[in-house]
Structures are given as structure tokens and as C-alpha cells.
Coordinates of N, CA and C in Angstrom, one line a residue:
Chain A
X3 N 77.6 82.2 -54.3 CA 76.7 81.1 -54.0 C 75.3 81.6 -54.0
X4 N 74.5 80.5 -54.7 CA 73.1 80.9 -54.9 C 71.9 80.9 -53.3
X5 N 70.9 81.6 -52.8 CA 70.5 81.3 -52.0 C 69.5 81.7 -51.9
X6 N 68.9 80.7 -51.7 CA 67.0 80.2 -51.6 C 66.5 80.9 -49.8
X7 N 65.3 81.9 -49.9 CA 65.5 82.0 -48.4 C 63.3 82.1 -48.9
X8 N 63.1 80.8 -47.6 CA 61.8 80.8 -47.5 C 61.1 81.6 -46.5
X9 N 59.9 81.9 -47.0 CA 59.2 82.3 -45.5 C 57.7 82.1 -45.5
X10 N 57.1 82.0 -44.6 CA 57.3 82.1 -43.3 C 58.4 81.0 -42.9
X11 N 59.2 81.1 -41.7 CA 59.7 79.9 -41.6 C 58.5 78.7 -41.0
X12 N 57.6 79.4 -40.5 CA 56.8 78.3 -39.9 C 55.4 79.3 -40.1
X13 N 54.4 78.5 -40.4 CA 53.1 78.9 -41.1 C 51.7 77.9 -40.3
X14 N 50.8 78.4 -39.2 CA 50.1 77.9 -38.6 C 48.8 78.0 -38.8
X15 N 47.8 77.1 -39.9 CA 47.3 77.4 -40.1 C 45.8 76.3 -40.4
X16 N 44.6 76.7 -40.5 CA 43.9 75.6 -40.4 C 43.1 74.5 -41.5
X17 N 42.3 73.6 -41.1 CA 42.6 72.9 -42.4 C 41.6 73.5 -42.9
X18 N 41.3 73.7 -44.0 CA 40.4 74.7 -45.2 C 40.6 75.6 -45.6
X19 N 41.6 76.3 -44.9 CA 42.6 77.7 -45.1 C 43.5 77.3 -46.4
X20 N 43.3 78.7 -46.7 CA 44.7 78.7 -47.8 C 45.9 79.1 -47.4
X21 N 47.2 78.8 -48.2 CA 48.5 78.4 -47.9 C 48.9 79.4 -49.0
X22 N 49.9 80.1 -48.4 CA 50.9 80.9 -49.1 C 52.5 81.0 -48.7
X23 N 53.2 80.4 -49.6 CA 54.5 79.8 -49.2 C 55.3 80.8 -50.4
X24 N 56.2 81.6 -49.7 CA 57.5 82.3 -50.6 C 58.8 81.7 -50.6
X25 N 59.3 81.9 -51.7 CA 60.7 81.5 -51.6 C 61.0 82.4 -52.5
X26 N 62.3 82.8 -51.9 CA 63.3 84.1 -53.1 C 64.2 83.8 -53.3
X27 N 65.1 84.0 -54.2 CA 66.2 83.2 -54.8 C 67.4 84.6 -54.8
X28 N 68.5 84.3 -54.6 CA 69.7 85.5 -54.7 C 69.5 86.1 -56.6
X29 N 69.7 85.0 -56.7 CA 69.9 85.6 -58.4 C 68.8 84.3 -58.8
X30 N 68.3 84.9 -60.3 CA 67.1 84.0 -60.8 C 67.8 82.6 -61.4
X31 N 66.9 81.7 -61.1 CA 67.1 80.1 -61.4 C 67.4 79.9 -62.9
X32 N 68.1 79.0 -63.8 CA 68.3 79.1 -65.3 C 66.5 78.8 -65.6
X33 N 66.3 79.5 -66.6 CA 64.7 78.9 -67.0 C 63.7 78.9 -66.3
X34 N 63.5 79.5 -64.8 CA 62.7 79.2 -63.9 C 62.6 77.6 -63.7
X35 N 63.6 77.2 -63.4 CA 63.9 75.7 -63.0 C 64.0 76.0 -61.6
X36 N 62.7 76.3 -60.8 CA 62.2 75.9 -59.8 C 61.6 74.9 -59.1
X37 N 61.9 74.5 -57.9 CA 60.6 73.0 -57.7 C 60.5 73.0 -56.3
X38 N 59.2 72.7 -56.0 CA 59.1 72.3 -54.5 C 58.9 71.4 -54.3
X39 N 58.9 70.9 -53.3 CA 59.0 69.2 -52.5 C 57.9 69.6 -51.3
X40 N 57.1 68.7 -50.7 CA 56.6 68.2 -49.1 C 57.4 67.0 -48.9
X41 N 57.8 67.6 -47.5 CA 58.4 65.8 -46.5 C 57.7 66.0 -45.7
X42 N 57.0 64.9 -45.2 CA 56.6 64.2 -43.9 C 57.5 63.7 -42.8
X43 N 57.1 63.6 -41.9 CA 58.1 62.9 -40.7 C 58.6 62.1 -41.0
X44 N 60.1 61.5 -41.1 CA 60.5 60.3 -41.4 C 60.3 60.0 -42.7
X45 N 60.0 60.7 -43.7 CA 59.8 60.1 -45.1 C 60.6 61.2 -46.1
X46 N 60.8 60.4 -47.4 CA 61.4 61.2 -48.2 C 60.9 62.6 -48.6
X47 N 61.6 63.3 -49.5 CA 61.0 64.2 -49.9 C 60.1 64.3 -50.9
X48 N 58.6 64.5 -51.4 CA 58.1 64.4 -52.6 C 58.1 65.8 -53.6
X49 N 58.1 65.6 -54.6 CA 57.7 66.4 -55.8 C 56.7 66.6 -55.9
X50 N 56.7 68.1 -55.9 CA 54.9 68.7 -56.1 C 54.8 69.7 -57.4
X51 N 55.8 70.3 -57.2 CA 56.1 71.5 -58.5 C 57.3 71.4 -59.1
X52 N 57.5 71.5 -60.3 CA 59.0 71.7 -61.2 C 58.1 72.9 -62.3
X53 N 59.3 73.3 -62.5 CA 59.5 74.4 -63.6 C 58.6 75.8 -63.5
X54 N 58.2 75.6 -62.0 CA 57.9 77.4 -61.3 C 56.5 77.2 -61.2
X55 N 56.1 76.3 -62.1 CA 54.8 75.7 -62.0 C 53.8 74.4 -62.7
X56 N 54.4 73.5 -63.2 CA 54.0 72.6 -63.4 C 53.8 71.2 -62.0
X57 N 52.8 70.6 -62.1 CA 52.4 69.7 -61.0 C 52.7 68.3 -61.3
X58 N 53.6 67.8 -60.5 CA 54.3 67.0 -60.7 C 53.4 65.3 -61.3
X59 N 53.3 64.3 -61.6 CA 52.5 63.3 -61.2 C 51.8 63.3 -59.9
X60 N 50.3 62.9 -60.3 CA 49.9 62.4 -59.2 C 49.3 63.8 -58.0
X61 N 50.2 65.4 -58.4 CA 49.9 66.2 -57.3 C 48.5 66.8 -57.5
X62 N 47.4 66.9 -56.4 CA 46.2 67.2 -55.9 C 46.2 68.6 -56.7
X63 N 45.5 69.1 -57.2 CA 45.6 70.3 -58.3 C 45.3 71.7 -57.4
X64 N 45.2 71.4 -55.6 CA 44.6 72.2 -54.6 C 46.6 72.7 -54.7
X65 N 47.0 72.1 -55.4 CA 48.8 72.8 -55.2 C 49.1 73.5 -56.7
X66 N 49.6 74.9 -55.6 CA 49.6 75.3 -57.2 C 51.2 76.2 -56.9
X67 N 51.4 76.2 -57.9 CA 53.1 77.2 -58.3 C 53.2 78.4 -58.8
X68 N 53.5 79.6 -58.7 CA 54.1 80.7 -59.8 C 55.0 81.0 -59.8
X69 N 55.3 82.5 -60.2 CA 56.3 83.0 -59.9 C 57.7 83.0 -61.1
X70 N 58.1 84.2 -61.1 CA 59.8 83.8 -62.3 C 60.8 85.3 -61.5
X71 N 61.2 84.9 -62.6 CA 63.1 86.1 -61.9 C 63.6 85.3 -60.9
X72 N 63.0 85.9 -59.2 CA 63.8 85.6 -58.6 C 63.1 85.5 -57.2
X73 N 61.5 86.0 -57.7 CA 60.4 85.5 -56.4 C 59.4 84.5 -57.4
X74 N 59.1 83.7 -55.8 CA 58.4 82.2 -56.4 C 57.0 82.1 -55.1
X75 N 56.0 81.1 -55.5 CA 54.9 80.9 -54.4 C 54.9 79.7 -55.0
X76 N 54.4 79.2 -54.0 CA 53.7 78.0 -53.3 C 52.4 77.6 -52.8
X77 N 50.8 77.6 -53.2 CA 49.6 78.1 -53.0 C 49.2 76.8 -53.1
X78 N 48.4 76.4 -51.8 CA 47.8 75.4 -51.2 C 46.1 76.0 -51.1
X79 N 45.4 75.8 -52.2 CA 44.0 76.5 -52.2 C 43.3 76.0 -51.2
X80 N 43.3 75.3 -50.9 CA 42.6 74.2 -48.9 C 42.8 73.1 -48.6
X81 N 43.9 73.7 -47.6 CA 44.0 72.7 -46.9 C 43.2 71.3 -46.2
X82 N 44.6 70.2 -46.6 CA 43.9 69.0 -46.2 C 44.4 68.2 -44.3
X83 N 44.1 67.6 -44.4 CA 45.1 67.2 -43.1 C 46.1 66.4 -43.2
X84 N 46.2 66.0 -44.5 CA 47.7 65.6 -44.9 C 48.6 66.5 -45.5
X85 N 48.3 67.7 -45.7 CA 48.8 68.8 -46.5 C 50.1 69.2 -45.3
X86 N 50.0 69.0 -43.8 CA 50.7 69.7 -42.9 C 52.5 69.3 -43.1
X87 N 52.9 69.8 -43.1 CA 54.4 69.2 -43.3 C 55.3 70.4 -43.7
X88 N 56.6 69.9 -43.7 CA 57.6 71.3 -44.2 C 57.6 71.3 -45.3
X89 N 57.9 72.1 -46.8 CA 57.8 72.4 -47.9 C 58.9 73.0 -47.9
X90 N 59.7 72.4 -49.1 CA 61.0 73.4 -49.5 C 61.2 73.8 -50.9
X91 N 61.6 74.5 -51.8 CA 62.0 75.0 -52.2 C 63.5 74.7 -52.9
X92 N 63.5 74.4 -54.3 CA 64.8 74.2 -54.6 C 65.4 74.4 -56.6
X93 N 66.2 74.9 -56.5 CA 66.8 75.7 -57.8 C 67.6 75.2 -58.5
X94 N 67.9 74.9 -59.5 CA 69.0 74.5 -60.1 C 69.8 76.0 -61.5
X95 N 70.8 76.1 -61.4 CA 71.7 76.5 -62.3 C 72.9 75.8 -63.1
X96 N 73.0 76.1 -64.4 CA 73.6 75.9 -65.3 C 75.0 76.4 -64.8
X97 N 76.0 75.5 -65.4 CA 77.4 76.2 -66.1 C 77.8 76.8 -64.5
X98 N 78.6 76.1 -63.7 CA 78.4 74.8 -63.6 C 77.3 74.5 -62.8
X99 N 77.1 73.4 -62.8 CA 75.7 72.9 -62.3 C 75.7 73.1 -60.9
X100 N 74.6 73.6 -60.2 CA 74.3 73.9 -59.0 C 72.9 73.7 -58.3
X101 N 72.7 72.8 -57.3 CA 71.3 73.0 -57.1 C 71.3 73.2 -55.6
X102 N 70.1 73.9 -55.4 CA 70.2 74.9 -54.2 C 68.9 74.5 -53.4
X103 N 68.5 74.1 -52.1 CA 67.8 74.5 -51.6 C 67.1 75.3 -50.8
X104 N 66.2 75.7 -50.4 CA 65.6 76.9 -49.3 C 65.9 76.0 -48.1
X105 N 65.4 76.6 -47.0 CA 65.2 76.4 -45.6 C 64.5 75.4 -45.1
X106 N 63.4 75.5 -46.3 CA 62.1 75.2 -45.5 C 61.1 76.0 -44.7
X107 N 60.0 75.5 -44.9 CA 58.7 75.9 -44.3 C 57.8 75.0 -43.6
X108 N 57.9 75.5 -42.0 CA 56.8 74.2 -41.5 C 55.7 74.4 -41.6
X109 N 55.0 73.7 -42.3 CA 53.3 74.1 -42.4 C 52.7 73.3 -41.3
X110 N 52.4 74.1 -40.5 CA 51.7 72.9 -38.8 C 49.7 73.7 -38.8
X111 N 49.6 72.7 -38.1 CA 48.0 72.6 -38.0 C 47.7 73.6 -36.3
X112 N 47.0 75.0 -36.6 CA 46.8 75.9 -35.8 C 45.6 75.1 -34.8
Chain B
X18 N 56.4 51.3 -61.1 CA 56.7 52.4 -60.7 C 58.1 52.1 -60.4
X19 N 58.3 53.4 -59.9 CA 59.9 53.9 -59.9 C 60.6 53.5 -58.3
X20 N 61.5 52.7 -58.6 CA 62.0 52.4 -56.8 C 63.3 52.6 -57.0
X21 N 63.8 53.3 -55.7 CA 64.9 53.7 -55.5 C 65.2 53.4 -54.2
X22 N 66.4 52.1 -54.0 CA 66.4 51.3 -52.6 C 68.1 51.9 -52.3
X23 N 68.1 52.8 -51.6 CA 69.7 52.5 -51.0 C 69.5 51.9 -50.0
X24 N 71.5 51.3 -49.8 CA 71.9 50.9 -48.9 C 73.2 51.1 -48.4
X25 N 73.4 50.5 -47.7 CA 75.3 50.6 -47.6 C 75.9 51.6 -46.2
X26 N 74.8 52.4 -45.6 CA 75.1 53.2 -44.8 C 74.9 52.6 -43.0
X27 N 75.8 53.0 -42.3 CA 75.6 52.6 -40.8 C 76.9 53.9 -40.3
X28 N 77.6 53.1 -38.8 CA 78.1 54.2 -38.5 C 79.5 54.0 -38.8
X29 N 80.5 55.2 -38.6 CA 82.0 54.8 -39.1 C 82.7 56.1 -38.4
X30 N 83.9 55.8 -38.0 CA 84.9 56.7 -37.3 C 84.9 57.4 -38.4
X31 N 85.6 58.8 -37.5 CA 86.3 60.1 -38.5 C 87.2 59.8 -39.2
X32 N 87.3 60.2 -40.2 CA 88.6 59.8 -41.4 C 88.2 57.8 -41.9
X33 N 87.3 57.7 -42.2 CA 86.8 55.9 -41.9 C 86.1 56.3 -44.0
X34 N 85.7 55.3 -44.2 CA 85.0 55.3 -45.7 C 83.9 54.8 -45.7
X35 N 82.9 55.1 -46.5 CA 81.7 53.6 -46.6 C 81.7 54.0 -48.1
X36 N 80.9 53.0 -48.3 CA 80.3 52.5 -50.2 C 78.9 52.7 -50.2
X37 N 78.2 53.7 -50.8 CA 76.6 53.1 -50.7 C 76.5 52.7 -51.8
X38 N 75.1 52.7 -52.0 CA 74.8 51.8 -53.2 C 73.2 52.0 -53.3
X39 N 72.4 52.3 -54.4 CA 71.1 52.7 -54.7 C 70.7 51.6 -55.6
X40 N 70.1 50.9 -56.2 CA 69.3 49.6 -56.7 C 67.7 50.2 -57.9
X41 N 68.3 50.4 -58.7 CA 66.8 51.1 -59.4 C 65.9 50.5 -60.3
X42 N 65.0 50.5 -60.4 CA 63.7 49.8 -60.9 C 62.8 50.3 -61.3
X43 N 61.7 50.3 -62.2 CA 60.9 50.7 -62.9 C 60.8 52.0 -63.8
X44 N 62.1 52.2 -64.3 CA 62.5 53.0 -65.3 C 63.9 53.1 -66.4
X45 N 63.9 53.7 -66.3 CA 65.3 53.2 -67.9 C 66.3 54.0 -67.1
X46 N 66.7 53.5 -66.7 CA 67.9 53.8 -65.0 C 68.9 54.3 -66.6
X47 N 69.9 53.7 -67.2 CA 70.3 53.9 -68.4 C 70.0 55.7 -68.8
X48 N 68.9 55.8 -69.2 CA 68.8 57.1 -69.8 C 68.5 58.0 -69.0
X49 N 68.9 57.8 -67.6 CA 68.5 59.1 -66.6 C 69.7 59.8 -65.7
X50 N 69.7 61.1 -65.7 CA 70.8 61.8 -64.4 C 70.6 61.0 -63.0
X51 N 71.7 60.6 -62.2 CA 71.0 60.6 -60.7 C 72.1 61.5 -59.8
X52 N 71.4 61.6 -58.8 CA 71.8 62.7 -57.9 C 72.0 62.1 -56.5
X53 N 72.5 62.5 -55.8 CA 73.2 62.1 -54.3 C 72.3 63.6 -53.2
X54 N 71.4 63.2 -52.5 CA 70.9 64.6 -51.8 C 71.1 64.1 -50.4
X55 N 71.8 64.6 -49.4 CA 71.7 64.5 -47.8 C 71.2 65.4 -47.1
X56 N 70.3 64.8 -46.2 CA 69.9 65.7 -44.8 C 70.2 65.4 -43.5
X57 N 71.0 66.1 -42.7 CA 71.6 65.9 -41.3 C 70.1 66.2 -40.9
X58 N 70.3 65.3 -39.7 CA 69.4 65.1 -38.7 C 69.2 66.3 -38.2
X59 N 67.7 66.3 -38.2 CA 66.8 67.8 -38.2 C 66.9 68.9 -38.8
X60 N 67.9 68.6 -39.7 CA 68.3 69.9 -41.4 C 67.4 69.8 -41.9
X61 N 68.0 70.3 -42.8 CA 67.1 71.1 -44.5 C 68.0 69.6 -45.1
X62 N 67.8 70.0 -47.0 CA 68.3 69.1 -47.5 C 69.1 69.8 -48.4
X63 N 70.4 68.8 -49.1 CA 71.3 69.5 -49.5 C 72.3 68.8 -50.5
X64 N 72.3 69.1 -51.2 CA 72.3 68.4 -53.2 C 74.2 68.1 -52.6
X65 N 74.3 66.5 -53.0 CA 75.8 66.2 -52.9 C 76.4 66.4 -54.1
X66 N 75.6 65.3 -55.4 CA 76.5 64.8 -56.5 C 75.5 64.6 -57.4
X67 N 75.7 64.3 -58.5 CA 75.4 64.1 -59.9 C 76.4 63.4 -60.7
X68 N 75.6 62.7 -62.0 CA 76.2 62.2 -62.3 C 75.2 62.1 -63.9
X69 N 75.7 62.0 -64.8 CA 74.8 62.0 -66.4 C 75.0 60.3 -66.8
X70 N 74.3 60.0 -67.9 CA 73.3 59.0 -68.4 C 74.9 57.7 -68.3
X71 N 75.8 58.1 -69.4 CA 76.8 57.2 -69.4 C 78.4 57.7 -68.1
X72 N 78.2 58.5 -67.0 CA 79.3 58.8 -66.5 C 80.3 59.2 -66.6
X73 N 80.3 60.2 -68.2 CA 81.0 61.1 -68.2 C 80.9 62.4 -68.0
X74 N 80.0 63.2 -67.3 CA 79.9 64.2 -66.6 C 79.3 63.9 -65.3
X75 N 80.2 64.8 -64.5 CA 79.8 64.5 -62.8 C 80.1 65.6 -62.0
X76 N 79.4 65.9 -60.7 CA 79.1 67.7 -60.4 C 79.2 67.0 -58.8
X77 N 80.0 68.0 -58.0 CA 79.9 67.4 -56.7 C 79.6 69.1 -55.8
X78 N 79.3 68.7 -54.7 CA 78.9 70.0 -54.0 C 80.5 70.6 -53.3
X79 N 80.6 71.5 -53.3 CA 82.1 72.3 -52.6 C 82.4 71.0 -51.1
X80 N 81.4 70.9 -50.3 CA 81.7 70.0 -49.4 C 82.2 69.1 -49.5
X81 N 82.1 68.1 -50.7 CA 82.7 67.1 -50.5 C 83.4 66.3 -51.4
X82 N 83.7 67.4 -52.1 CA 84.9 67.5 -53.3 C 85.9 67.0 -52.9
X83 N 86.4 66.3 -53.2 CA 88.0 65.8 -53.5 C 87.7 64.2 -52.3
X84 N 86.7 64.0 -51.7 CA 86.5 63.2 -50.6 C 85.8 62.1 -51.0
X85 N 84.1 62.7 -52.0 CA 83.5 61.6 -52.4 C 83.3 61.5 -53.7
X86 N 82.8 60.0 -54.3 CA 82.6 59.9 -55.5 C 81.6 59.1 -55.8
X87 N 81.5 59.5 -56.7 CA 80.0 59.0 -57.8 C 80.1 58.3 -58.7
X88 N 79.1 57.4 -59.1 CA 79.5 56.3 -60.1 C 78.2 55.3 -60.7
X89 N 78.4 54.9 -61.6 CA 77.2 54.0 -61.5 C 77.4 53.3 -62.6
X90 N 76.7 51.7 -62.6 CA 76.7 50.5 -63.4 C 75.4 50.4 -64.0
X91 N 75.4 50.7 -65.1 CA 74.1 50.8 -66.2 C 73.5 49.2 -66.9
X92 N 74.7 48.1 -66.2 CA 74.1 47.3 -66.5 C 73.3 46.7 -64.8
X93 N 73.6 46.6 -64.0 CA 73.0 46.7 -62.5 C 72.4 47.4 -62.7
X94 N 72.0 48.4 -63.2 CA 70.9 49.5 -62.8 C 71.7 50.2 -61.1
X95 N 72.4 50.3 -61.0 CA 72.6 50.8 -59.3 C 73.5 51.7 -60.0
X96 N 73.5 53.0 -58.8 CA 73.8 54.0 -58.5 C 75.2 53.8 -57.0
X97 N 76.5 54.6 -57.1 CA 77.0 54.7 -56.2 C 77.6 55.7 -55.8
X98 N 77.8 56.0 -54.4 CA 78.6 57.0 -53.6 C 79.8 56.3 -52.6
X99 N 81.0 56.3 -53.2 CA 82.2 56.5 -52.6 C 82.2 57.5 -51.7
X100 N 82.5 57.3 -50.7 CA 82.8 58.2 -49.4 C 83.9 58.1 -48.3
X101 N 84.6 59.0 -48.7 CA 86.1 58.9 -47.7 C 86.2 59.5 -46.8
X102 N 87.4 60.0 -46.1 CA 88.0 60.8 -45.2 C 86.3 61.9 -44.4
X103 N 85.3 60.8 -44.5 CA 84.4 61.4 -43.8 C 84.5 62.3 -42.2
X104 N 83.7 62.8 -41.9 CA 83.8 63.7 -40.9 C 82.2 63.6 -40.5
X105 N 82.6 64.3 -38.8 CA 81.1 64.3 -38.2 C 80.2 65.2 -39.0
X106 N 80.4 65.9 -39.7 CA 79.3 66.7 -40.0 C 79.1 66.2 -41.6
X107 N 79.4 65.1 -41.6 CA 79.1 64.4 -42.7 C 77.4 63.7 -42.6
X108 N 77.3 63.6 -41.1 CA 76.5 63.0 -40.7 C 74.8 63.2 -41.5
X109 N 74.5 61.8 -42.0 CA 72.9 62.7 -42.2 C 72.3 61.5 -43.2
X110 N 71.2 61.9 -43.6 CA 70.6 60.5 -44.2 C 70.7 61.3 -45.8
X111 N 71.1 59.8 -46.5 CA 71.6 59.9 -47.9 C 70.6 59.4 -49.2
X112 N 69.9 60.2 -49.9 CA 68.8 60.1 -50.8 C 69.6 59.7 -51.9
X113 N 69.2 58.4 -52.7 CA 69.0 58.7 -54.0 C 68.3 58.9 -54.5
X114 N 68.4 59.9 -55.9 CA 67.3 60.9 -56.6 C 67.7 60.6 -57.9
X115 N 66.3 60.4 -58.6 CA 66.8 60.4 -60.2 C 66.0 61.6 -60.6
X116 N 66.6 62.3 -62.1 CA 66.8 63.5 -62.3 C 65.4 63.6 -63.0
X117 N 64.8 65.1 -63.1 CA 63.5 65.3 -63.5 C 64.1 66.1 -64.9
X118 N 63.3 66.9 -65.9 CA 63.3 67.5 -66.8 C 63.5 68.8 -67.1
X119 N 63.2 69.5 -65.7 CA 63.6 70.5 -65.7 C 64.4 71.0 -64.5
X120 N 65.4 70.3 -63.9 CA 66.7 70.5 -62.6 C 65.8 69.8 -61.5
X121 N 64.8 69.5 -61.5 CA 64.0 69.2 -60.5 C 64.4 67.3 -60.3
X122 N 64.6 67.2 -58.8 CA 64.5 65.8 -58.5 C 63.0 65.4 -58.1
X123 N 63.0 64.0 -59.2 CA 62.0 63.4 -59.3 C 61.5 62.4 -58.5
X124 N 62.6 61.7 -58.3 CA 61.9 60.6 -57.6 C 62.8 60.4 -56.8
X125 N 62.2 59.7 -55.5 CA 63.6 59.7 -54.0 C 63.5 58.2 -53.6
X126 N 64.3 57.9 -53.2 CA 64.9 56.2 -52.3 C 64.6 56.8 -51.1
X127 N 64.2 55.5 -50.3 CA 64.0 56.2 -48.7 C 65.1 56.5 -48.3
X128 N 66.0 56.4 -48.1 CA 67.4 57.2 -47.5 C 67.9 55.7 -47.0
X129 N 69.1 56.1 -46.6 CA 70.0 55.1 -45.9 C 70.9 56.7 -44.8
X130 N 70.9 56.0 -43.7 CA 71.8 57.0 -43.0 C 73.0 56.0 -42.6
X131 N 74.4 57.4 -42.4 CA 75.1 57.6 -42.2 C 75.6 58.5 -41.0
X132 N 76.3 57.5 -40.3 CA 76.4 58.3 -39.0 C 78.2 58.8 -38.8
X133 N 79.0 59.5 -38.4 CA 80.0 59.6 -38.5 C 80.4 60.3 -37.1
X134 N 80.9 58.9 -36.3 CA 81.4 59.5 -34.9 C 82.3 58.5 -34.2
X135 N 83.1 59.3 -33.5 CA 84.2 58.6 -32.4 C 83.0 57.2 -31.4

């Protein structure tokens, strides 16, 4: 079984600061078919990153992706005050199809 | 834009069933993957099901194999999850997700929860 492990688990930091979010994967994603999401309290999850680094519709360009193999980031160039929320991490594989999440990361306002 | 309305969820004894049901709009429901994702209350989130364009390929997560099913009416535009011989730790709020381009879920329905208790 594939497994996403993020960190920090929780990240306290302030708004203007930059954001650095890891996620490492057991074995690497087919294609770097990587993606992260923000959820807010009570709300779904949104799409910010697909394919390790591309920005989804609509995402603030202050969000950015890298990463391949089997380590990934998550880079918040400054923080906003809506930026605060958990961020997760999530992978898909081929043959047979598998999609995997991380943990999560709370990004809270220091 | 893209809306994804489930429903169908409330609470239900152990070994009990429910039907949801997702309602899609402002895309070619027809030419897309959708996906089944739940999060138990205060969890992470956690990929159930899939399902491809015309319903002949369909991927369920080890959890809830042989229990739930997936389905969907391309002329309704709606998405469904069959859900049987549920259990408490079934418990959790149930996303529908339509599929992105590269494994990535695209777009989310606010959830419907499901509760599963004595």
C-alpha cells in the first residue's frame, strides 16, 4: 500500500511569511500525478496543484508546486489570511488504480 | 460552472443501507470519471470509488469492497453510491468528485453525511 506522509503536521506561521509544505510518497506517483487540495472549516476540499505542479483554475500564483520521484512541496510565497487551513496531499497510481492521500497539514496563523 | 449536489445521506443502524445520489451540472457529466471520496469526522480524506465515462470500469477502495457500489445515469447526469452492510466506521461525510486530467480530483459537491450508529 502506497503512503503519503506530510509534514510538518501542523505549521504556525504568519501572514506574509512563506510556507513550506512536504509530502513524501512510499514509492513515486505514476507520472508525477501529484495534487494538493486546501479545506477550510466545514467546506469541501479545493484544488490548488495537479501534476506536481500545475495551478489549478482560478489558484492565486502566490501557490506554487514541485517536486518528482517520490518527494513533493507545497510553497505558499506570502501568506494571506485566507491561506490558513489544512493542505493535503494526494497521489494516484495506475494498474490497478489507487489514490492515496497524506495526512494533512494544519497551516494555523502564529 | 461546475456543481456537484449530493444527497441521500442521514443516519442508519449497523448492517442498514442508504442510496446517495450526486446531481451534476455545468459540464459534460457524460465524458467524465467520478469518484466517491469520504472524510470521518475530524479525519483526513479518503478515495472510496470510481467509476469511468460509460460504466464499464469501476475501482473501489479495499474498505468497502464487496459492500458498496457505484453507478451512474448519463442521461440524469447523476452519480451513485450503493451502500450496504454499513458499519460505524463507515461513518463520515461523502464527496462527490469529478475526475481531473492528471489523477487529480477536480471538482467537489459539498458532502452529504452519513452517520452509522445504534
Amino acid at each position: 500500500e502506497i503512503v503519503l506522509t506530510q509534514s510538518p503536521g501542523t505549521l504556525s506561521l504568519s501572514p506574509g511569511e512563506r510556507a513550506t509544505l512536504s509530502c513524501r510518497a512510499s514509492e513515486s506517483p505514476t507520472s508525477s500525478y501529484l495534487a494538493w487540495y486546501q479545506q477550510k472549516p466545514g467546506q469541501a476540499p479545493r484544488l490548488l496543484i495537479y501534476g506536481a505542479s500545475s495551478r489549478a483554475t482560478g489558484i492565486p500564483d502566490r501557490f506554487s508546486g514541485s517536486g518528482s520521484g517520490t518527494d513533493f512541496t507545497l510553497t505558499i510565497s506570502r501568506l494571506e489570511p485566507e491561506d490558513f487551513a489544512v493542505y493535503y496531499c494526494q497521489q494516484y497510481n495506475w494498474s490497478p488504480p489507487r489514490y492515496t492521500f497524506g495526512q494533512g497539514t494544519n497551516l494555523e496563523i502564529k | 460552472e461546475v456543481q456537484l449536489v449530493e444527497s441521500g445521506g442521514g443516519l442508519v443502524q449497523p448492517g442498514g443501507s442508504l442510496r446517495l445520489s450526486c446531481a451534476a451540472s455545468g459540464f459534460t457529466f457524460s465524458s467524465s470519471w467520478m469518484h466517491w471520496v469520504r472524510q470521518a469526522p475530524g479525519k483526513g480524506l479518503v478515495w472510496v470509488s470510481c467509476i469511468n465515462t460509460d460504466g464499464s470500469t469501476i475501482n473501489y477502495a479495499d474498505s468497502v469492497k464487496g459492500r458498496f457500489t457505484i453507478s451512474r445515469d448519463n442521461a440524469k447526469n447523476t452519480l451513485y453510491l450503493q451502500m450496504n452492510s454499513l458499519r460505524v466506521d463507515d461513518t463520515a461525510v461523502y464527496y462527490c468528485v469529478s475526475d481531473g486530467s492528471h489523477g487529480e480530483f477536480d471538482s467537489w459537491g459539498q458532502g452529504t453525511l452519513v452517520a452509522v450508529s445504534s
